[in-house]
Short mmCIF file of C-alpha atoms and ligand atoms in Angstrom, two decimals:
data_model
loop_
_atom_site.label_atom_id
_atom_site.label_comp_id
_atom_site.label_asym_id
_atom_site.label_seq_id
_atom_site.Cartn_x
_atom_site.Cartn_y
_atom_site.Cartn_z
CA MET A 29 10.91 10.07 -25.38
CA ASP A 30 8.43 12.96 -25.16
CA ASN A 31 9.08 15.53 -22.60
CA PHE A 32 6.15 15.08 -20.04
CA ALA A 33 5.33 17.78 -17.55
CA ALA A 34 3.17 17.37 -14.46
CA LYS A 35 0.54 20.03 -14.33
CA THR A 36 0.68 19.83 -10.66
CA SER A 37 2.31 21.33 -7.54
CA THR A 38 5.68 19.74 -7.60
CA VAL A 39 7.64 20.93 -4.62
CA PRO A 40 10.16 23.43 -5.84
CA LYS A 41 13.86 22.37 -5.53
CA ILE A 42 14.68 25.32 -3.28
CA GLN A 43 12.24 23.97 -0.64
CA LEU A 44 13.89 20.67 -0.71
CA ASP A 45 17.27 22.32 -0.30
CA ILE A 46 15.98 24.08 2.74
CA GLN A 47 15.05 20.65 4.15
CA ARG A 48 18.48 19.33 3.35
CA ASP A 49 19.96 22.22 5.42
CA TYR A 50 17.58 21.28 8.29
CA CYS A 51 19.10 17.76 8.04
CA LYS A 52 22.43 19.25 8.84
CA LYS A 53 21.03 21.32 11.76
CA VAL A 54 19.26 18.34 13.26
CA LYS A 55 22.42 16.34 12.90
CA LYS A 56 24.16 19.01 15.00
CA VAL A 57 21.45 19.25 17.66
CA ILE A 58 21.22 15.50 18.20
CA SER A 59 25.05 15.12 18.52
CA GLN A 60 24.94 17.61 21.29
CA LYS A 61 21.68 16.26 22.89
CA TYR A 62 22.46 12.56 23.01
CA ASP A 63 25.63 10.77 24.33
CA SER A 64 25.71 8.33 21.52
CA GLN A 65 24.12 7.96 18.04
CA PRO A 66 20.27 8.29 18.68
CA LEU A 67 18.06 5.58 17.27
CA ALA A 68 14.75 5.97 15.52
CA CYS A 69 11.90 3.53 15.41
CA VAL A 70 9.45 3.99 12.56
CA VAL A 71 6.22 2.07 13.12
CA THR A 72 4.15 1.62 9.97
CA TYR A 73 0.55 0.71 9.71
CA GLY A 74 -1.67 0.12 6.67
CA CYS A 75 -0.98 -0.06 2.91
CA GLN A 76 2.14 -0.09 0.85
CA GLN A 77 1.75 3.56 0.16
CA ASN A 78 2.54 4.07 3.89
CA VAL A 79 5.41 1.58 3.65
CA ALA A 80 6.88 3.68 0.84
CA ASP A 81 6.31 6.98 2.97
CA SER A 82 8.15 5.34 5.81
CA GLU A 83 11.06 4.50 3.52
CA LYS A 84 11.30 8.24 2.77
CA ILE A 85 11.08 9.07 6.40
CA LYS A 86 13.90 6.75 7.18
CA GLY A 87 15.82 8.14 4.29
CA MET A 88 15.65 11.58 5.74
CA LEU A 89 16.35 10.35 9.28
CA ASN A 90 19.41 8.58 8.07
CA GLU A 91 20.56 11.78 6.56
CA MET A 92 20.03 13.58 9.77
CA GLY A 93 22.32 10.98 11.51
CA TYR A 94 19.80 8.62 13.25
CA GLY A 95 20.42 4.86 13.47
CA PHE A 96 17.40 2.59 13.51
CA THR A 97 15.83 0.06 15.94
CA ASP A 98 12.64 -2.09 15.94
CA GLU A 99 12.35 -1.73 19.71
CA ARG A 100 10.29 1.33 20.50
CA THR A 101 11.71 1.62 24.03
CA ASN A 102 15.07 1.62 22.77
CA ALA A 103 14.60 4.61 20.59
CA GLN A 104 15.16 8.27 21.04
CA LEU A 105 12.61 8.96 18.28
CA VAL A 106 9.45 6.96 17.76
CA ILE A 107 7.39 7.78 14.70
CA PHE A 108 3.89 6.18 14.11
CA ASN A 109 2.95 6.25 10.51
CA THR A 110 -0.78 5.58 10.77
CA CYS A 111 -3.70 4.34 8.66
CA ALA A 112 -7.30 5.60 8.72
CA VAL A 113 -9.01 3.12 6.46
CA ARG A 114 -10.88 1.18 9.12
CA GLU A 115 -11.57 1.97 12.73
CA HIS A 116 -9.72 -1.13 13.98
CA ALA A 117 -6.41 0.20 12.54
CA GLU A 118 -7.06 3.58 14.43
CA ASP A 119 -7.76 1.77 17.72
CA ARG A 120 -4.48 -0.07 17.42
CA VAL A 121 -2.56 3.19 16.89
CA PHE A 122 -4.24 4.81 20.00
CA GLY A 123 -3.35 1.75 21.96
CA ASN A 124 0.26 1.68 20.90
CA VAL A 125 0.87 5.40 21.20
CA GLY A 126 -0.69 5.24 24.68
CA ALA A 127 1.57 2.47 25.70
CA LEU A 128 4.60 4.94 25.29
CA LYS A 129 3.28 7.29 27.89
CA LYS A 130 5.50 5.81 30.69
CA TYR A 131 8.62 5.48 28.50
CA LYS A 132 8.33 9.19 27.58
CA HIS A 133 7.77 10.25 31.26
CA GLU A 134 10.98 8.28 32.22
CA ASN A 135 12.82 9.61 29.21
CA PRO A 136 11.77 13.25 28.57
CA GLY A 137 14.47 13.60 25.87
CA VAL A 138 12.66 11.02 23.66
CA ILE A 139 10.63 12.54 20.91
CA ILE A 140 7.26 10.88 19.94
CA ALA A 141 5.80 11.66 16.62
CA CYS A 142 2.58 10.66 14.72
CA CYS A 143 1.98 11.07 11.04
CA GLY A 144 0.07 9.47 8.14
CA CYS A 145 -3.57 9.32 7.14
CA MET A 146 -5.12 9.29 10.64
CA MET A 147 -3.42 12.51 11.47
CA GLN A 148 -4.85 14.19 8.51
CA GLN A 149 -8.40 13.91 10.08
CA PRO A 150 -8.96 17.08 12.19
CA HIS A 151 -10.83 15.12 14.95
CA ILE A 152 -7.89 12.72 15.39
CA ALA A 153 -5.31 15.45 15.52
CA GLU A 154 -7.46 17.11 18.13
CA LYS A 155 -7.69 13.99 20.15
CA ILE A 156 -3.89 13.61 20.07
CA LYS A 157 -3.51 17.23 21.16
CA ARG A 158 -5.99 16.91 24.05
CA SER A 159 -5.53 13.34 25.34
CA TYR A 160 -1.91 12.45 24.40
CA PRO A 161 0.21 15.47 25.74
CA PHE A 162 3.43 13.44 25.48
CA VAL A 163 3.26 13.33 21.72
CA ASP A 164 5.64 16.03 20.56
CA LEU A 165 5.14 16.15 16.88
CA VAL A 166 2.17 15.57 14.55
CA PHE A 167 2.40 15.99 10.77
CA GLY A 168 -0.01 15.26 7.99
CA THR A 169 0.31 13.37 4.65
CA HIS A 170 1.26 16.51 2.46
CA VAL A 171 4.29 17.49 4.56
CA VAL A 172 6.24 14.37 4.85
CA HIS A 173 9.16 15.89 2.88
CA GLU A 174 9.24 18.70 5.54
CA LEU A 175 10.13 16.27 8.35
CA PRO A 176 13.73 17.67 8.88
CA GLY A 177 12.40 21.16 9.58
CA LEU A 178 9.54 19.85 11.71
CA LEU A 179 11.79 17.62 13.74
CA TYR A 180 14.23 20.55 14.29
CA LYS A 181 11.41 22.60 15.68
CA ALA A 182 10.34 19.78 17.94
CA LEU A 183 13.88 19.16 19.10
CA THR A 184 14.69 22.90 19.91
CA GLY A 185 11.34 24.57 20.70
CA LYS A 186 9.33 24.52 23.81
CA LYS A 187 5.98 23.89 22.11
CA ARG A 188 4.54 20.81 20.55
CA VAL A 189 4.52 20.92 16.87
CA PHE A 190 1.31 20.20 14.80
CA GLU A 191 1.70 20.64 11.00
CA ILE A 192 -1.35 19.32 9.19
CA PRO A 193 -2.08 21.60 6.16
CA ASP A 194 -5.38 20.63 4.29
CA THR A 195 -4.24 20.97 0.65
CA ASP A 196 -4.79 18.96 -2.52
CA GLY A 197 -1.35 17.44 -2.05
CA VAL A 198 2.09 17.84 -3.63
CA ILE A 199 4.74 15.74 -5.30
CA ALA A 200 8.22 15.98 -3.73
CA GLU A 201 10.93 14.49 -5.96
CA GLY A 202 14.45 13.79 -4.72
CA VAL A 203 13.58 13.10 -1.10
CA PRO A 204 16.15 10.38 0.11
CA VAL A 205 14.80 6.86 0.48
CA LEU A 206 16.03 4.19 2.77
CA ARG A 207 14.57 0.97 1.43
CA ASP A 208 13.70 -1.98 3.73
CA GLU A 209 14.88 -4.55 1.19
CA ASP A 210 17.40 -4.18 -1.77
CA LYS A 211 15.94 -6.87 -4.07
CA ARG A 212 12.24 -5.81 -3.83
CA ALA A 213 11.21 -2.10 -4.04
CA TRP A 214 8.16 0.02 -4.10
CA ILE A 215 7.76 2.96 -6.48
CA PRO A 216 4.82 5.31 -5.96
CA ILE A 217 3.78 6.43 -9.40
CA MET A 218 0.82 8.56 -8.29
CA TYR A 219 -0.68 9.93 -5.03
CA GLY A 220 -4.14 10.68 -3.86
CA CYS A 221 -7.55 9.57 -5.10
CA ASN A 222 -10.50 11.33 -6.86
CA ASN A 223 -12.95 8.50 -6.70
CA PHE A 224 -14.70 9.29 -3.46
CA CYS A 225 -16.11 5.80 -3.00
CA SER A 226 -18.88 6.58 -0.45
CA TYR A 227 -17.20 4.39 2.38
CA CYS A 228 -13.66 5.48 1.96
CA ILE A 229 -11.59 8.11 3.92
CA VAL A 230 -8.52 8.06 1.48
CA PRO A 231 -9.59 10.95 -0.71
CA TYR A 232 -10.14 13.14 2.28
CA VAL A 233 -6.69 12.45 3.77
CA ARG A 234 -4.60 11.91 0.76
CA GLY A 235 -5.71 14.66 -1.51
CA ARG A 236 -6.37 14.76 -5.21
CA GLU A 237 -4.92 12.41 -7.75
CA ARG A 238 -1.56 13.46 -9.03
CA SER A 239 0.95 11.44 -11.06
CA ARG A 240 4.76 11.63 -11.06
CA GLU A 241 6.39 12.35 -14.29
CA PRO A 242 7.41 9.28 -16.32
CA GLN A 243 10.97 10.37 -16.56
CA GLN A 244 11.19 10.48 -12.80
CA ILE A 245 9.74 6.98 -12.42
CA LEU A 246 11.91 5.53 -15.20
CA LYS A 247 15.06 6.99 -13.54
CA GLU A 248 14.14 5.46 -10.30
CA ALA A 249 13.32 2.05 -11.81
CA LYS A 250 16.59 2.03 -13.89
CA GLU A 251 18.71 2.84 -10.81
CA LEU A 252 16.98 0.01 -8.96
CA VAL A 253 17.49 -2.49 -11.58
CA GLU A 254 21.10 -1.47 -12.07
CA SER A 255 21.68 -1.84 -8.23
CA GLY A 256 20.29 -5.49 -8.46
CA CYS A 257 16.65 -4.98 -7.54
CA LYS A 258 14.52 -7.92 -8.95
CA GLU A 259 10.99 -6.96 -8.21
CA ILE A 260 9.49 -3.43 -8.55
CA THR A 261 5.89 -2.72 -7.33
CA LEU A 262 4.34 0.37 -8.87
CA LEU A 263 2.05 1.92 -6.35
CA GLY A 264 -0.98 4.24 -6.39
CA GLN A 265 -4.57 4.24 -4.94
CA ASN A 266 -5.78 3.90 -8.51
CA VAL A 267 -2.93 3.14 -10.93
CA ASN A 268 -5.21 2.95 -13.86
CA SER A 269 -5.82 6.53 -13.88
CA TYR A 270 -2.17 7.27 -13.89
CA GLY A 271 -1.18 10.17 -16.09
CA LYS A 272 -4.47 12.06 -16.25
CA ASN A 273 -2.69 15.36 -14.94
CA LEU A 274 0.33 14.98 -17.36
CA GLU A 275 0.80 16.97 -20.45
CA PRO A 276 0.87 15.25 -23.00
CA ARG A 277 -1.22 12.62 -21.42
CA VAL A 278 0.50 9.26 -20.76
CA THR A 279 -1.50 6.17 -19.79
CA PHE A 280 -0.71 3.58 -17.25
CA ALA A 281 -0.34 1.00 -20.03
CA ARG A 282 2.29 3.25 -21.82
CA LEU A 283 4.23 3.61 -18.50
CA LEU A 284 4.25 -0.11 -18.00
CA ARG A 285 5.70 -0.59 -21.44
CA MET A 286 8.46 2.03 -20.83
CA ILE A 287 9.45 0.22 -17.64
CA ASN A 288 9.20 -3.16 -19.40
CA ASP A 289 11.74 -1.96 -21.93
CA ILE A 290 14.44 -1.38 -19.16
CA ASP A 291 17.17 -4.01 -19.79
CA GLY A 292 17.58 -6.60 -17.00
CA ASP A 293 16.07 -9.69 -15.41
CA PHE A 294 13.39 -8.30 -13.17
CA ARG A 295 9.71 -8.34 -12.51
CA ILE A 296 7.04 -5.55 -12.50
CA ARG A 297 4.05 -5.58 -10.26
CA PHE A 298 1.39 -2.88 -9.67
CA MET A 299 -1.46 -2.07 -7.39
CA THR A 300 -4.18 -1.06 -6.90
CA SER A 301 -6.31 -1.12 -9.98
CA HIS A 302 -9.91 0.30 -10.15
CA PRO A 303 -12.34 -1.54 -12.46
CA LYS A 304 -13.81 1.79 -13.68
CA ASP A 305 -10.44 2.92 -15.16
CA CYS A 306 -9.07 -0.64 -16.11
CA THR A 307 -8.95 -0.69 -19.95
CA ARG A 308 -8.72 -3.59 -22.40
CA GLU A 309 -5.48 -1.82 -23.39
CA LEU A 310 -4.08 -2.28 -19.99
CA LEU A 311 -4.88 -5.96 -19.97
CA GLU A 312 -3.36 -6.48 -23.41
CA THR A 313 -0.14 -4.58 -22.15
CA MET A 314 -0.06 -6.99 -19.18
CA ALA A 315 -0.31 -10.01 -21.52
CA GLN A 316 2.26 -8.71 -23.93
CA CYS A 317 5.02 -7.36 -21.56
CA ASP A 318 7.18 -10.31 -20.41
CA LYS A 319 8.36 -8.60 -17.18
CA VAL A 320 4.95 -7.67 -15.96
CA ALA A 321 3.74 -10.21 -13.48
CA LYS A 322 0.46 -11.85 -14.50
CA HIS A 323 -1.15 -10.76 -11.26
CA LEU A 324 -4.17 -8.56 -11.28
CA HIS A 325 -5.38 -7.17 -8.10
CA LEU A 326 -8.89 -5.76 -9.04
CA PRO A 327 -10.99 -4.94 -6.08
CA PHE A 328 -14.70 -5.30 -6.77
CA GLN A 329 -16.01 -4.67 -3.25
CA SER A 330 -19.51 -5.98 -3.98
CA GLY A 331 -21.11 -8.20 -6.53
CA ASN A 332 -24.49 -6.39 -6.40
CA ASN A 333 -25.33 -3.49 -8.73
CA ARG A 334 -27.46 -1.53 -6.21
CA VAL A 335 -24.68 -1.75 -3.63
CA LEU A 336 -21.98 -0.78 -6.13
CA LYS A 337 -24.02 2.33 -6.93
CA ALA A 338 -24.45 3.17 -3.29
CA MET A 339 -20.74 2.73 -2.92
CA ASN A 340 -20.20 5.11 -5.86
CA ARG A 341 -17.96 2.64 -7.68
CA ASN A 342 -19.03 3.57 -11.09
CA TYR A 343 -19.08 0.20 -12.70
CA THR A 344 -21.47 -2.66 -12.69
CA ARG A 345 -21.06 -6.39 -11.93
CA GLU A 346 -21.39 -7.09 -15.73
CA LYS A 347 -18.62 -4.66 -16.65
CA TYR A 348 -16.32 -6.21 -13.90
CA LEU A 349 -16.99 -9.64 -15.15
CA SER A 350 -16.36 -8.65 -18.71
CA LEU A 351 -12.87 -7.22 -17.79
CA ILE A 352 -12.01 -10.43 -15.82
CA ASN A 353 -13.15 -12.71 -18.69
CA TYR A 354 -11.09 -10.74 -21.24
CA ALA A 355 -8.08 -10.94 -18.87
CA LYS A 356 -8.50 -14.61 -18.60
CA GLU A 357 -8.93 -14.94 -22.40
CA LEU A 358 -5.63 -13.09 -22.82
CA MET A 359 -3.56 -14.63 -20.08
CA GLY A 360 -5.23 -18.03 -19.39
CA ASP A 361 -3.93 -20.17 -16.55
CA SER A 362 -0.96 -17.94 -15.97
CA LEU A 363 -3.21 -15.15 -14.68
CA SER A 364 -3.81 -14.90 -10.91
CA ILE A 365 -6.65 -12.58 -9.76
CA THR A 366 -7.17 -11.23 -6.32
CA SER A 367 -9.56 -8.79 -4.92
CA ASP A 368 -10.86 -6.61 -1.97
CA ILE A 369 -14.48 -7.12 -0.72
CA ILE A 370 -16.48 -5.13 1.81
CA VAL A 371 -19.24 -7.14 3.73
CA GLY A 372 -22.08 -5.43 5.34
CA PHE A 373 -22.05 -1.94 3.52
CA PRO A 374 -24.87 0.23 5.02
CA GLY A 375 -28.26 -1.10 3.82
CA GLU A 376 -26.84 -4.31 2.22
CA THR A 377 -29.19 -7.21 2.48
CA TYR A 378 -28.38 -10.89 2.78
CA GLU A 379 -29.87 -11.31 -0.78
CA GLU A 380 -27.50 -8.69 -2.11
CA PHE A 381 -24.53 -10.19 -0.16
CA LYS A 382 -25.36 -13.47 -2.00
CA ASP A 383 -24.46 -11.67 -5.24
CA THR A 384 -20.89 -11.16 -3.84
CA LEU A 385 -20.81 -14.94 -3.09
CA SER A 386 -21.88 -15.76 -6.71
CA LEU A 387 -19.39 -13.42 -8.11
CA ILE A 388 -16.43 -15.15 -6.27
CA GLU A 389 -17.76 -18.49 -7.38
CA GLU A 390 -17.69 -17.27 -11.05
CA VAL A 391 -14.35 -15.55 -11.07
CA LYS A 392 -12.40 -18.05 -8.90
CA PHE A 393 -9.95 -15.67 -7.30
CA THR A 394 -6.60 -16.90 -6.03
CA SER A 395 -7.26 -15.15 -2.72
CA LEU A 396 -9.29 -12.29 -1.30
CA PHE A 397 -8.88 -9.38 1.10
CA THR A 398 -12.21 -9.19 2.95
CA PHE A 399 -13.32 -6.52 5.31
CA ILE A 400 -16.44 -5.79 7.36
CA TYR A 401 -17.64 -2.30 6.64
CA SER A 402 -16.26 0.27 9.10
CA PRO A 403 -17.95 3.75 9.25
CA ARG A 404 -15.44 6.56 8.58
CA LYS A 405 -16.38 9.97 9.94
CA GLY A 406 -17.07 12.48 7.10
CA THR A 407 -17.80 10.02 4.35
CA PRO A 408 -21.40 9.71 2.83
CA ALA A 409 -21.86 6.11 3.89
CA ALA A 410 -21.35 6.98 7.50
CA GLN A 411 -24.63 8.84 7.27
CA MET A 412 -26.58 5.82 5.69
CA PRO A 413 -28.89 3.66 7.74
CA ASP A 414 -27.09 0.65 8.76
CA PRO A 415 -29.59 -1.82 10.31
CA VAL A 416 -27.69 -5.14 10.08
CA PRO A 417 -26.19 -6.16 13.39
CA ALA A 418 -22.40 -6.81 13.66
CA GLU A 419 -22.93 -10.42 14.53
CA GLU A 420 -24.94 -10.88 11.36
CA LYS A 421 -22.27 -9.27 9.22
CA GLY A 422 -19.69 -11.53 11.03
CA ARG A 423 -21.77 -14.58 9.82
CA TRP A 424 -21.75 -13.30 6.23
CA LEU A 425 -18.10 -12.74 6.42
CA ARG A 426 -17.38 -16.35 7.61
CA GLU A 427 -19.72 -17.63 4.83
CA LEU A 428 -17.59 -15.67 2.29
CA LEU A 429 -14.32 -17.02 3.69
CA ALA A 430 -15.53 -20.56 3.72
CA ALA A 431 -16.53 -20.32 0.09
CA GLN A 432 -13.33 -18.80 -0.84
CA GLU A 433 -11.31 -21.50 1.03
CA LYS A 434 -12.93 -24.23 -1.23
CA ILE A 435 -12.18 -22.08 -4.41
CA SER A 436 -8.53 -21.38 -3.46
CA ALA A 437 -7.97 -25.05 -2.54
CA GLU A 438 -9.45 -26.06 -5.86
CA ASN A 439 -7.52 -23.41 -7.81
CA MET A 440 -4.19 -24.40 -6.34
CA LYS A 441 -4.68 -28.08 -7.43
CA LYS A 442 -4.00 -27.02 -11.07
CA TYR A 443 -0.34 -26.04 -10.16
CA ALA A 444 0.64 -29.56 -8.93
CA GLY A 445 3.69 -30.88 -10.82
CA LYS A 446 4.14 -27.55 -12.77
CA THR A 447 7.37 -25.60 -12.74
CA PHE A 448 7.33 -21.79 -12.14
CA LYS A 449 9.99 -19.13 -12.31
CA CYS A 450 9.82 -17.86 -8.77
CA PHE A 451 11.52 -15.04 -6.90
CA VAL A 452 13.13 -16.29 -3.59
CA TYR A 453 12.47 -13.51 -1.22
CA GLY A 454 13.46 -14.83 2.19
CA LYS A 455 13.76 -17.49 4.76
CA GLY A 456 10.90 -19.84 5.56
CA LYS A 457 8.92 -19.95 8.84
CA PRO A 458 10.58 -21.58 11.79
CA GLY A 459 9.92 -25.41 11.79
CA GLY A 460 9.02 -25.31 8.08
CA HIS A 461 10.92 -25.26 4.78
CA SER A 462 14.06 -23.19 4.75
CA LEU A 463 13.09 -20.70 2.03
CA GLU A 464 10.05 -18.88 0.57
CA ALA A 465 9.59 -17.65 -3.01
CA ARG A 466 6.65 -16.13 -4.92
CA THR A 467 5.28 -17.14 -8.34
CA ASP A 468 4.52 -14.60 -10.94
CA GLY A 469 0.89 -14.77 -9.74
CA ASN A 470 2.30 -13.61 -6.19
CA ILE A 471 1.58 -17.13 -4.67
CA ILE A 472 3.88 -18.16 -1.83
CA VAL A 473 5.96 -21.30 -2.56
CA GLU A 474 7.81 -23.02 0.48
CA PHE A 475 10.82 -25.04 -0.46
CA ASP A 476 14.24 -26.13 0.81
CA GLY A 477 17.46 -24.62 -0.44
CA ASP A 478 20.52 -22.62 0.37
CA GLU A 479 20.19 -19.19 1.82
CA SER A 480 22.45 -17.91 -1.00
CA LEU A 481 19.40 -18.27 -3.22
CA ILE A 482 17.62 -15.38 -1.55
CA GLY A 483 17.19 -12.46 -3.87
CA THR A 484 17.27 -14.60 -7.09
CA PHE A 485 14.77 -16.07 -9.52
CA LYS A 486 14.66 -19.90 -9.51
CA ASP A 487 12.62 -22.43 -11.22
CA ILE A 488 10.51 -24.37 -8.74
CA THR A 489 8.35 -27.41 -9.20
CA VAL A 490 5.24 -27.57 -7.09
CA THR A 491 5.09 -30.81 -5.16
CA GLU A 492 2.05 -30.17 -2.98
CA PRO A 493 -0.52 -27.46 -3.37
CA LEU A 494 -2.08 -26.47 -0.09
CA THR A 495 -5.07 -23.98 0.23
CA TYR A 496 -3.08 -20.69 0.30
CA VAL A 497 0.50 -21.76 -0.21
CA LEU A 498 2.32 -24.12 -2.45
CA LYS A 499 5.06 -26.53 -1.47
CA GLY A 500 7.80 -27.18 -3.97
CA ARG A 501 11.41 -28.18 -4.71
CA LEU A 502 14.08 -26.72 -6.95
CA ALA A 503 13.55 -27.81 -10.51
CA GLU A 504 16.16 -30.20 -11.97
N1 LIG B 27 -14.73 -0.18 5.68
C1 LIG B 27 -14.18 -1.45 5.43
N2 LIG B 27 -13.36 -1.61 4.37
C2 LIG B 27 -12.72 -0.53 3.72
N3 LIG B 27 -11.94 -0.39 2.76
C3 LIG B 27 -11.89 0.95 2.42
N4 LIG B 27 -12.55 1.65 3.20
C4 LIG B 27 -13.22 0.78 4.01
C5 LIG B 27 -14.24 0.86 5.02
N5 LIG B 27 -14.69 2.15 5.37
C6 LIG B 27 -11.34 -1.58 2.05
C7 LIG B 27 -11.71 -1.55 0.60
C8 LIG B 27 -10.47 -1.16 -0.08
C9 LIG B 27 -9.40 -1.62 0.93
C10 LIG B 27 -8.02 -1.10 0.81
O1 LIG B 27 -9.93 -1.37 2.22
O2 LIG B 27 -11.99 -2.99 0.31
O3 LIG B 27 -10.29 -1.76 -1.32
FE1 LIG B 28 -10.77 4.63 -1.47
FE2 LIG B 28 -12.23 4.21 -3.73
FE3 LIG B 28 -10.04 5.72 -3.80
FE4 LIG B 28 -9.76 3.11 -3.37
S1 LIG B 28 -10.60 4.11 -5.22
S2 LIG B 28 -8.73 4.83 -2.27
S3 LIG B 28 -11.55 2.52 -2.22
S4 LIG B 28 -11.98 6.18 -2.69
#
């Protein structure tokens, strides 16, 4: 294999060694400060990238000697890893942080910390500083790997700690990870975003696009597969532009092939793709690689070309549809397509919204993630006139959901009686079937079986397709 080098600011090993030393120092401090092993509660909001960051946070805390709890008011350390993508997510964080005021007052030895995308916005950090004086530590998205040193400062110093450098971002390799599951794992392959879609806060809070070296990703994937992991999801804001900063250049399609070549029975997923960088080569790679799930999450946001332009998405409805049609041509019925949509972008008219409706009718997505536009401070769209009232946007959203419900129900019918290799990932909901699995296309299948099947692939025959889930039984 070629030797790839990232032309980017990889955190030097010496800095990570310093953090490892801080882990030991924190361990000592907390053993003196608390009577028994202190517990940490890490609360994660938002996307899988945040879930992956929280797994690193837990990995470092584990090394520092913390145990873990899901009960905030049982913990000696509560960390809120926040999301800034919509206002609703931010409101929830403020509500939940505020709810800990009394707990902190009664237990002054408890440390309360906030991190993640919300904290990377100066006006939010300022609000925490001013109105939430019981928050001890705030750190931004570019210094997650420095948590041991920051926590040491918060535990031993008299002042509150705010560390939110505004940089283009770094890559920190070798930070310990404590994964939530052992059979399914997230691997971030790139960080940041350069697209600056006009509504989106992500490029401002996550820095510039930077890709991990393929050797590092392959090493992590191999270790996971060897330890029995069955499903690996490759993560990035825009995985299709993976490798642009690498020398020599390596495409996402090439990376997928390298991971597909790892020996073992496992499945590869990836998200999120951007239509502007989604190539025919990538779709061909998906079709050809047996371990790559035939699930394409390709957000289109709007079906109208004027709105797409105002969103700065850099593709047209026609280009999107031609990609989808090519993917369908290559992968046929085995392909499942999902998407993200924004309803009520500033200036969008009902006529323009109807182009989104007609696009979903044409593509027939398996399912959709739909959002009403939420203005984000500092983004260009937040400056645009937005005359449509919220109730009207709500009506459009309901119309979209009703249309998709019919499409989903119709789509699912084609699976009746068919048998799929599914990954059994957990127990079913109380009162329902005992287990839940997912098809290659990421559709949930509920069925009855022994708990020992969790963490394995099983062939399941669909007995009853519902609108969003399938019911099935173990195949004979
Ligand atoms: N308002 C509403 N939805 C948004 N998204 C991103 N920014 C906003 C916003 N300001 C949606 C997009 C994106 C998904 C992760 O969140 O659909 O694909
Ligand atoms: Fe936001 Fe667009 Fe980047 Fe996705 S591609 S994170 S929507 S700016």
